[in-house]
Tab-separated table of C-alpha atoms in Angstrom:
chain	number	residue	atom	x	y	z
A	1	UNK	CA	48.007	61.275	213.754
A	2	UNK	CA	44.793	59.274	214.192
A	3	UNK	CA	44.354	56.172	215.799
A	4	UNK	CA	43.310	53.222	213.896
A	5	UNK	CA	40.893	51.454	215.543
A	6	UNK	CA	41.724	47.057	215.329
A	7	UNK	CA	38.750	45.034	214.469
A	8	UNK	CA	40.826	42.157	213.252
A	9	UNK	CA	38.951	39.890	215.564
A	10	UNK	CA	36.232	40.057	218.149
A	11	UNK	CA	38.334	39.661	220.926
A	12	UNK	CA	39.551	42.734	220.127
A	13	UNK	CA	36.692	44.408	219.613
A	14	UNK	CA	35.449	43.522	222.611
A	15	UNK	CA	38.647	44.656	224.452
A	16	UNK	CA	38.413	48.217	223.217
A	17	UNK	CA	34.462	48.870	224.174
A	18	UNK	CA	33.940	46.860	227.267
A	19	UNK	CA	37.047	46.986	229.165
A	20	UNK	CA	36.688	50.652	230.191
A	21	UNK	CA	33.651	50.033	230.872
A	22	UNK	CA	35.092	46.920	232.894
A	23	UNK	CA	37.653	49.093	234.750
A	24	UNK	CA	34.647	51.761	235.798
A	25	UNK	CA	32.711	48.759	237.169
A	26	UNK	CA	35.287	47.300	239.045
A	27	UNK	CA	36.514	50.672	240.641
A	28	UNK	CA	32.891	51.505	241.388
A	29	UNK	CA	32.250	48.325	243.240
A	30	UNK	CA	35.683	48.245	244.917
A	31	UNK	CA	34.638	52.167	246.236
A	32	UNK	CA	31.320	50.519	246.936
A	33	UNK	CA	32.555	48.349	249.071
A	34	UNK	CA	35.199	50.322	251.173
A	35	UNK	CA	32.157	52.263	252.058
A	36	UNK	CA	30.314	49.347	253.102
A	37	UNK	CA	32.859	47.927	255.192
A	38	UNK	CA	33.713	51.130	256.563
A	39	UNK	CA	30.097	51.837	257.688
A	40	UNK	CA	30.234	48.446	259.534
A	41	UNK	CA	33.249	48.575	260.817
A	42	UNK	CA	31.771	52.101	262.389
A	43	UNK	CA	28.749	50.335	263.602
A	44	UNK	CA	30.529	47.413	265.428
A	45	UNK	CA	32.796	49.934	266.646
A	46	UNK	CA	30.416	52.327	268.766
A	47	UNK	CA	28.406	49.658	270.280
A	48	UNK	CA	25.379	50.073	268.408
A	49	UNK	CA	26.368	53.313	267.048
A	50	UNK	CA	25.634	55.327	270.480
A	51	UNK	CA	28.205	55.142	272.703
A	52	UNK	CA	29.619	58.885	272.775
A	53	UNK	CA	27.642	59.056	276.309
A	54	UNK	CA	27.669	57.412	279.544
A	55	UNK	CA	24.322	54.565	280.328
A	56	UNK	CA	24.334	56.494	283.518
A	57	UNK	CA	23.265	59.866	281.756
A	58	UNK	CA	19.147	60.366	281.079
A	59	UNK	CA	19.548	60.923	277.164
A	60	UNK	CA	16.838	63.511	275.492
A	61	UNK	CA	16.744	62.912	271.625
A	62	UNK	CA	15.346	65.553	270.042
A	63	UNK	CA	15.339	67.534	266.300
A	64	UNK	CA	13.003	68.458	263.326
A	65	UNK	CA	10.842	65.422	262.569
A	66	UNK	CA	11.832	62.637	260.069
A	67	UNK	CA	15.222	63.158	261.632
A	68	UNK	CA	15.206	59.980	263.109
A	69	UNK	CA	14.845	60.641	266.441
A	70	UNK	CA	12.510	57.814	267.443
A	71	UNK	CA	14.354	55.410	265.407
A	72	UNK	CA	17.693	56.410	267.009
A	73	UNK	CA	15.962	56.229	270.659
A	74	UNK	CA	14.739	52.792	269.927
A	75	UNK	CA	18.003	51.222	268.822
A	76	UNK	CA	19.860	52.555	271.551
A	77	UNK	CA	17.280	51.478	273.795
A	78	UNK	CA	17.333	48.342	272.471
A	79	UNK	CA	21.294	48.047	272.739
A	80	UNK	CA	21.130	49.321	276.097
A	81	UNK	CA	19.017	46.542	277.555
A	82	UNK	CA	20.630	44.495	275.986
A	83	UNK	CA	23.984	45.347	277.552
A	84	UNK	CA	21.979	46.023	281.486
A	85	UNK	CA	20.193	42.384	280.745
A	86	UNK	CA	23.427	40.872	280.319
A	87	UNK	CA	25.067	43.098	283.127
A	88	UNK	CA	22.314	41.972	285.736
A	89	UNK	CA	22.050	38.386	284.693
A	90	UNK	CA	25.860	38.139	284.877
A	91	UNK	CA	26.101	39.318	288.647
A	92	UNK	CA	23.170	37.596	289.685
A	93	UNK	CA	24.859	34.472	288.759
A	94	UNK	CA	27.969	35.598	290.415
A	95	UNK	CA	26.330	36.348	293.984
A	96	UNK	CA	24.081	33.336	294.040
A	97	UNK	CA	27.238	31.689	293.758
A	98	UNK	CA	28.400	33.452	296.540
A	99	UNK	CA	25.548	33.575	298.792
A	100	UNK	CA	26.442	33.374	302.069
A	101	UNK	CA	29.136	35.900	301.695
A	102	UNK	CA	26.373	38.243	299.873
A	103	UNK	CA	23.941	37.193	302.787
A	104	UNK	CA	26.386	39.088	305.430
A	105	UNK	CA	26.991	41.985	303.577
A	106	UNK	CA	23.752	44.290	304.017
A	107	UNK	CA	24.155	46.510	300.790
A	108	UNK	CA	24.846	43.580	298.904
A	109	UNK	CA	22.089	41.303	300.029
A	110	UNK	CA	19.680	44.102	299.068
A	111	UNK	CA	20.889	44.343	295.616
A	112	UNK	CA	20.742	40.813	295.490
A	113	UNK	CA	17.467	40.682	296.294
A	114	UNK	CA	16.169	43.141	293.504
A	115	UNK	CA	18.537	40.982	290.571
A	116	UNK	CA	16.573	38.125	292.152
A	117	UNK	CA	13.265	39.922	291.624
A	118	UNK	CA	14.311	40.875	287.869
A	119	UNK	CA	15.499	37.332	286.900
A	120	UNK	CA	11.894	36.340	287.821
A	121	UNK	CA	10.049	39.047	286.017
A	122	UNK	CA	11.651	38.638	282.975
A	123	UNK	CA	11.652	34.352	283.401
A	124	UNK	CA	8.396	34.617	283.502
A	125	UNK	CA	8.140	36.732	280.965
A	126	UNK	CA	9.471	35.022	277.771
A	127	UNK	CA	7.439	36.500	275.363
A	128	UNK	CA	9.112	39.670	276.238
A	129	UNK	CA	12.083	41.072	275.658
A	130	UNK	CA	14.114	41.752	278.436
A	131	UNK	CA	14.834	44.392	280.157
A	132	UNK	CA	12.762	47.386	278.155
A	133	UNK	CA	9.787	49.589	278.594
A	134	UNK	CA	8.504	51.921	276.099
A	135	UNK	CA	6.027	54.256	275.385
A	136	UNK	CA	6.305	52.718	271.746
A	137	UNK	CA	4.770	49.285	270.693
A	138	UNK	CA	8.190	47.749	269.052
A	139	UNK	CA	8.884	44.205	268.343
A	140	UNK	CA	12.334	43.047	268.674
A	141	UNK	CA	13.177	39.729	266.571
A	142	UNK	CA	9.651	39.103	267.437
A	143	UNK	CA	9.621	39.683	271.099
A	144	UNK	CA	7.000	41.794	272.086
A	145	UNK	CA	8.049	45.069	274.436
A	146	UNK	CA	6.409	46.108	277.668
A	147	UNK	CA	4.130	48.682	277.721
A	148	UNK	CA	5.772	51.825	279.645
A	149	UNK	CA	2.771	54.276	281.112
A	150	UNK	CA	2.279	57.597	282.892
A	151	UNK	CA	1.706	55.594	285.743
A	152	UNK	CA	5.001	54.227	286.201
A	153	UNK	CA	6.778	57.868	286.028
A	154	UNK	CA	4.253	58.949	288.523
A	155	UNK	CA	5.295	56.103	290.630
A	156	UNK	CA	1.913	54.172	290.730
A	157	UNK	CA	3.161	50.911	288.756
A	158	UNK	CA	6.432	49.627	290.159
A	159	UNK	CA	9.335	49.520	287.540
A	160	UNK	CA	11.462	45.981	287.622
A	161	UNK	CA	15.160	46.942	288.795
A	162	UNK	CA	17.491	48.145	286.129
A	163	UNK	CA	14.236	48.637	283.559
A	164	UNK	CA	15.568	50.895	280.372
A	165	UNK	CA	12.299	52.678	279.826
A	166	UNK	CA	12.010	54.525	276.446
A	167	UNK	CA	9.208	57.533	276.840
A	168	UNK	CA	8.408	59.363	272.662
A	169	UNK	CA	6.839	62.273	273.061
A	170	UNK	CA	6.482	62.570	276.587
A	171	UNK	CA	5.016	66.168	276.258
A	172	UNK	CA	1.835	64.698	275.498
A	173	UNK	CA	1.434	62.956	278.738
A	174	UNK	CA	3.258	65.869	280.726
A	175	UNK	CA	2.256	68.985	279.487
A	176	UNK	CA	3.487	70.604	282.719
A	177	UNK	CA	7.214	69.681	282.904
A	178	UNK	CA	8.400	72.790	281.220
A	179	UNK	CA	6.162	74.822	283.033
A	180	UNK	CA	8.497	77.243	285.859
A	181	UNK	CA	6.310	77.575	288.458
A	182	UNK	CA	5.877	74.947	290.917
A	183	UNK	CA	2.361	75.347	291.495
A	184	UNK	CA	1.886	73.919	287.437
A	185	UNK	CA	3.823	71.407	288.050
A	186	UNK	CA	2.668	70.331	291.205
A	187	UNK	CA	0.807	67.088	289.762
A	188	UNK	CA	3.261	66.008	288.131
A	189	UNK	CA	5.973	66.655	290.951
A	190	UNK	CA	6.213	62.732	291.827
A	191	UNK	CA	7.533	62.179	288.103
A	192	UNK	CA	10.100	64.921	288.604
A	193	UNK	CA	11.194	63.133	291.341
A	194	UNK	CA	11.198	60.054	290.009
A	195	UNK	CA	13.275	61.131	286.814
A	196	UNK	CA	15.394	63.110	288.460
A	197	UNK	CA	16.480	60.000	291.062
A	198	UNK	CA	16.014	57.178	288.664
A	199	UNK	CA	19.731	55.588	289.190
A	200	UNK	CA	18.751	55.941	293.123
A	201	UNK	CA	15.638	54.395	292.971
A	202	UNK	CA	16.392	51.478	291.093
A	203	UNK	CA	19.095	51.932	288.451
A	204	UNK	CA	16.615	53.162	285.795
A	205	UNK	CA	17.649	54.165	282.641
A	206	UNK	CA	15.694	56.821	280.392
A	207	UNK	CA	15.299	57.302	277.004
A	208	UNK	CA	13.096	61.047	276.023
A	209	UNK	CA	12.221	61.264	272.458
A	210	UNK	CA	10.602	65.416	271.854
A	211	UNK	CA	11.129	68.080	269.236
A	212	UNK	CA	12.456	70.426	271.819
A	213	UNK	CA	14.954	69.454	274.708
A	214	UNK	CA	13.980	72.646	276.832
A	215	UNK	CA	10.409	70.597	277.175
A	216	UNK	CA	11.659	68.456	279.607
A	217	UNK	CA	14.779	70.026	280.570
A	218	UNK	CA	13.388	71.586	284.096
A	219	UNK	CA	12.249	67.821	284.470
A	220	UNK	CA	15.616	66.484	285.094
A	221	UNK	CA	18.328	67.298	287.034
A	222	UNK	CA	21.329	69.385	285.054
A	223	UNK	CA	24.374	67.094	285.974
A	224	UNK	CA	22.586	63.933	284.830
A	225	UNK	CA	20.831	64.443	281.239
A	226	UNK	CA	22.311	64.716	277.875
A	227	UNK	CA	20.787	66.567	275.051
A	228	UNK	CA	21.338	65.148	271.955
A	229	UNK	CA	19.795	67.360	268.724
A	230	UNK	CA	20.010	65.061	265.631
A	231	UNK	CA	20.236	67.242	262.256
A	232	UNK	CA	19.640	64.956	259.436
A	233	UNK	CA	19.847	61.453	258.337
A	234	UNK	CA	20.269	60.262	255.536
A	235	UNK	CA	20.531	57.216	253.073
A	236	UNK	CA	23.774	56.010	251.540
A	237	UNK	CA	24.854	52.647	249.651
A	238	UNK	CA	21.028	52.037	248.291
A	239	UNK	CA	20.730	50.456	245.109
A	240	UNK	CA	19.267	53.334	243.824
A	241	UNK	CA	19.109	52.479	240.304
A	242	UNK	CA	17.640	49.084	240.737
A	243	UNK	CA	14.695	51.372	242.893
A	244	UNK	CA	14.558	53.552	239.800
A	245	UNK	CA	13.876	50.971	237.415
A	246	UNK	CA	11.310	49.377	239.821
A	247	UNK	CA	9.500	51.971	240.089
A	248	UNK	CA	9.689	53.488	235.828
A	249	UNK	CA	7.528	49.366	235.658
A	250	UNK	CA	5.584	49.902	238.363
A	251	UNK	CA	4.128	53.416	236.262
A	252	UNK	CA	4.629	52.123	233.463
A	253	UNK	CA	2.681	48.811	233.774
A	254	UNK	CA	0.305	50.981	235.594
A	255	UNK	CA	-0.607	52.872	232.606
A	256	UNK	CA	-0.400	49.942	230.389
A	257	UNK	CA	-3.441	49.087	228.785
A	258	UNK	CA	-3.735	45.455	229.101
A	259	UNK	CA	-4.072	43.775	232.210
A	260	UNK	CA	-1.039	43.012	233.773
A	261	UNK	CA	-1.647	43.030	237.597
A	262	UNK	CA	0.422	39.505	237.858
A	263	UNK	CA	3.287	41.671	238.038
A	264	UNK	CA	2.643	43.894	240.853
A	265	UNK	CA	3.335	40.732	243.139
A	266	UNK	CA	7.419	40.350	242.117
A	267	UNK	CA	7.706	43.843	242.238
A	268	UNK	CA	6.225	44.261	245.608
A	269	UNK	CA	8.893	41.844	246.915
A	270	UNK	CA	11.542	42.925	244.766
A	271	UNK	CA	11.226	46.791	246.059
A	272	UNK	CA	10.733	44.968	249.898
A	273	UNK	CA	14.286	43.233	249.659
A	274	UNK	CA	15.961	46.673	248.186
A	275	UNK	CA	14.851	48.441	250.409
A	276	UNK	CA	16.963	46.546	253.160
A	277	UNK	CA	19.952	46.806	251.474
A	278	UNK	CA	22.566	49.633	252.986
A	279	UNK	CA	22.520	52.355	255.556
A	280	UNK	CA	21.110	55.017	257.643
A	281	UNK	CA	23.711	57.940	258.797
A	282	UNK	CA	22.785	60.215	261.015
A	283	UNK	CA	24.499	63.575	261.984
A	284	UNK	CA	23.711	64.991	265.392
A	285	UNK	CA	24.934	67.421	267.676
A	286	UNK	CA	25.371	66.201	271.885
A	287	UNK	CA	25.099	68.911	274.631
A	288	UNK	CA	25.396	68.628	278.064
A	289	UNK	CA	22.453	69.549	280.403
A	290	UNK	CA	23.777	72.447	282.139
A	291	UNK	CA	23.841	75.897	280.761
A	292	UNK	CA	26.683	78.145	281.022
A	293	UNK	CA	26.669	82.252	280.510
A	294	UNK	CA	27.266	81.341	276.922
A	295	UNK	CA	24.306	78.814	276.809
A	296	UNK	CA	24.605	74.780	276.824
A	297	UNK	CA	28.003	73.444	276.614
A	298	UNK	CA	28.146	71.783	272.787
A	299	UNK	CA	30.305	68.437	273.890
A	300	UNK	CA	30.594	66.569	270.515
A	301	UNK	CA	29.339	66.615	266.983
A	302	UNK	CA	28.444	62.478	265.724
A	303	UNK	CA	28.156	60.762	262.803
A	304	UNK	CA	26.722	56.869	263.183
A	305	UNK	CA	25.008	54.537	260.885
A	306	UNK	CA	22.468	52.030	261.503
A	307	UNK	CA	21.807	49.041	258.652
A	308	UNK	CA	18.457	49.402	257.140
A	309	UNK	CA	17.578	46.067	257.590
A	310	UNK	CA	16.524	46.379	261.354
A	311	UNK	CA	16.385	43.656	263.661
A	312	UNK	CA	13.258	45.458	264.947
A	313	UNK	CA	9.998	46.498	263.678
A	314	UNK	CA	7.778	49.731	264.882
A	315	UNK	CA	5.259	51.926	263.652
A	316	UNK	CA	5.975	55.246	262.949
A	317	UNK	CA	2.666	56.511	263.169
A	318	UNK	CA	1.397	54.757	266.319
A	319	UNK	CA	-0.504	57.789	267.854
A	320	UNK	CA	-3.001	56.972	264.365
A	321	UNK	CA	-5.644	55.820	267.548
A	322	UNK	CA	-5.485	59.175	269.423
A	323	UNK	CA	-7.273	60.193	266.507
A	324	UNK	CA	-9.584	61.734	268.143
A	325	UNK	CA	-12.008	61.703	265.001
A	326	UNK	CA	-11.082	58.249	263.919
A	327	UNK	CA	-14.272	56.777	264.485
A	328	UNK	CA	-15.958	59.650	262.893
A	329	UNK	CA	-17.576	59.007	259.840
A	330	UNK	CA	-16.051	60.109	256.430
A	331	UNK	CA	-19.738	61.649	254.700
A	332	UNK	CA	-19.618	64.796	257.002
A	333	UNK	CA	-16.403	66.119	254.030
A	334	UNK	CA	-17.946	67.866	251.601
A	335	UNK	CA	-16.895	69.911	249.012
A	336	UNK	CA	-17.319	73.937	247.990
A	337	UNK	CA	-20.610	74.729	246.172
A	338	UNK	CA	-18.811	78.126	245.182
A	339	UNK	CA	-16.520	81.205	245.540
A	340	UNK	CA	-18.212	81.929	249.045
A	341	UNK	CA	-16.799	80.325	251.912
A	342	UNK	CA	-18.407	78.858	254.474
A	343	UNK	CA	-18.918	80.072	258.639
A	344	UNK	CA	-15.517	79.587	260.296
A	345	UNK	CA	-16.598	76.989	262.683
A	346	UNK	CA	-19.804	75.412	261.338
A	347	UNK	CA	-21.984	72.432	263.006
A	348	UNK	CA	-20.520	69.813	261.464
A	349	UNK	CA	-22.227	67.101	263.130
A	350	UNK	CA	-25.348	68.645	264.538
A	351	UNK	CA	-26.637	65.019	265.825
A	352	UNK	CA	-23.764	65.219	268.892
């Protein structure tokens, strides 16, 4: 009736109290790792996670924020650089091999002409990497990124041909492209003209990053932009109780009464490295550009993961200099004397 538990030998032992615990670890890390491949078997599969939409289509990224929509907007303008550089470099080769016949075609000889103008840019531009412009300072396997301004939307800075040009928050430097009337927008009417031909012009490709889509929506023409509303992201496969315990000794040591600030060092590395190891997933929502009687036509809902350990580098909080108070001195914060509050809008600083 009960079950009489062998401890004849140690072997035995040992076989009844760690090999269920044996069996959980090995079905954990076999589940573990059908996960993992199957996350990178998704990545390799969408070609950098973001090919649901045509490179021909002006893509606006928007969403709450910490929804990852600059991080999203980088890597696929990244990835889709990378694919024009290659693209460019590949038929430049191919009609300079070809000259003469490219030389007596007139369409052709022009667009040789602007691959040749390109190949020299970017030549000469080896810090760089290729191909991208952005409104965000990234570096890429530590190439820096060119610096995309107002100026070049407004047409005052030539773009090189086939430039993918990444623009976050592009509100901020047009605060009139969701205006309606024309008269509003009337500054601003060479960038509308310039987003709305970019493939024309010089087979531009743009990236918007805002929190609404309807911001720059009357900015671009209907047929060509695609609306993508990312919902959440999240983190999956992270060695979460690894983290846990790095961070119970990181409290605890910093409560600890003797000295023991030798040991912030490993930890500091040792939370760096975990926090590389497994994957972003994002869920978003893709719309086209053009409103029906029933509103925007919803075209596909996405999931796609991204590896945590980035092969590029940005900083989240890069508008810290339009601080507009950054120089400002911190002894003008003081605190209440008492129950009464203060005038509404005081003279803070009554020496400017």
């Amino acid at each position: 009736m009960f079950c009489t538990w062998d401890y004849s030998s140690w072997y035995a032992w040992l076989q009844r109290f760690v090999c269920p615990f044996q069996i959980f670890f090995e079905i954990f890390t076999v589940k573990y790792l059908i996960r993992f491949f199957k996350c990178c078997i998704a990545i390799r599969s969408a070609s950098r996670r973001q090919d649901a939409y045509s490179s021909n289509f002006t893509v606006i990224k928007c969403g709450e924020n910490g929804t990852g929509k600059t991080l999203t907007g980088i890597d696929y303008a990244i990835s889709l650089a990378e694919e024009q550089d290659d693209v460019i470099r590949k038929t430049y080769k191919l009609y300079k091999a070809n000259r003469k016949a490219v030389e007596k075609d007139e369409i052709l000889s022009k667009d040789f002409k602007e691959l040749e103008e390109y190949i020299e840019f970017w030549d000469a531009h080896e810090d760089c990497f290729p191909g991208l412009f952005s409104t965000v300072p990234i570096f890429v396997d530590g190439l820096k990124v060119m610096e995309l301004k107002r100026d070049h939307v407004l047409q005052y800075i030539r773009l090189p041909y086939g430039s993918v040009c990444l623009y976050d928050e592009a509100k901020l430097d047009f605060p009139a492209v969701g205006t309606p009337t024309a008269e509003e927008r009337a500054e601003e009417s060479p960038g509308a003209d310039f987003i709305s031909k970019v493939r024309h012009y010089g087979n531009f490709h743009f990236i918007f990053v805002s929190q609404k889509s309807s911001e720059l929506r009357k900015f671009i023409r209907n047929n060509v932009a695609m609306n993508e509303y990312i919902i959440k992201n999240e983190k999956i496969l992270r060695p979460n109780w690894m983290l846990d315990f790095i961070n119970w000794l990181e409290d605890y040591i910093y409560d600890f009464p003797i000295n023991v600030n030798f040991l912030y060092k490993p930890i500091f590395y040792i939370k760096k490295f975990l926090n590389k190891i497994g994957f972003f997933k994002f869920q978003s929502v893709t719309y086209s550009n053009t409103e029906t009687e029933t509103g925007k036509t919803e075209l596909e809902k996405k999931v796609y993961y991204m590896p945590l350990n980035k092969d590029f580098i940005y900083d989240s909080r890069c508008y810290r200099t339009n601080y507009k108070a950054k120089k400002e001195t911190l002894s003008y914060n003081k605190a209440f004397s008492g129950l009464q509050r203060r005038d509404l809008y005081p003279l803070v600083n009554p020496e400017k």
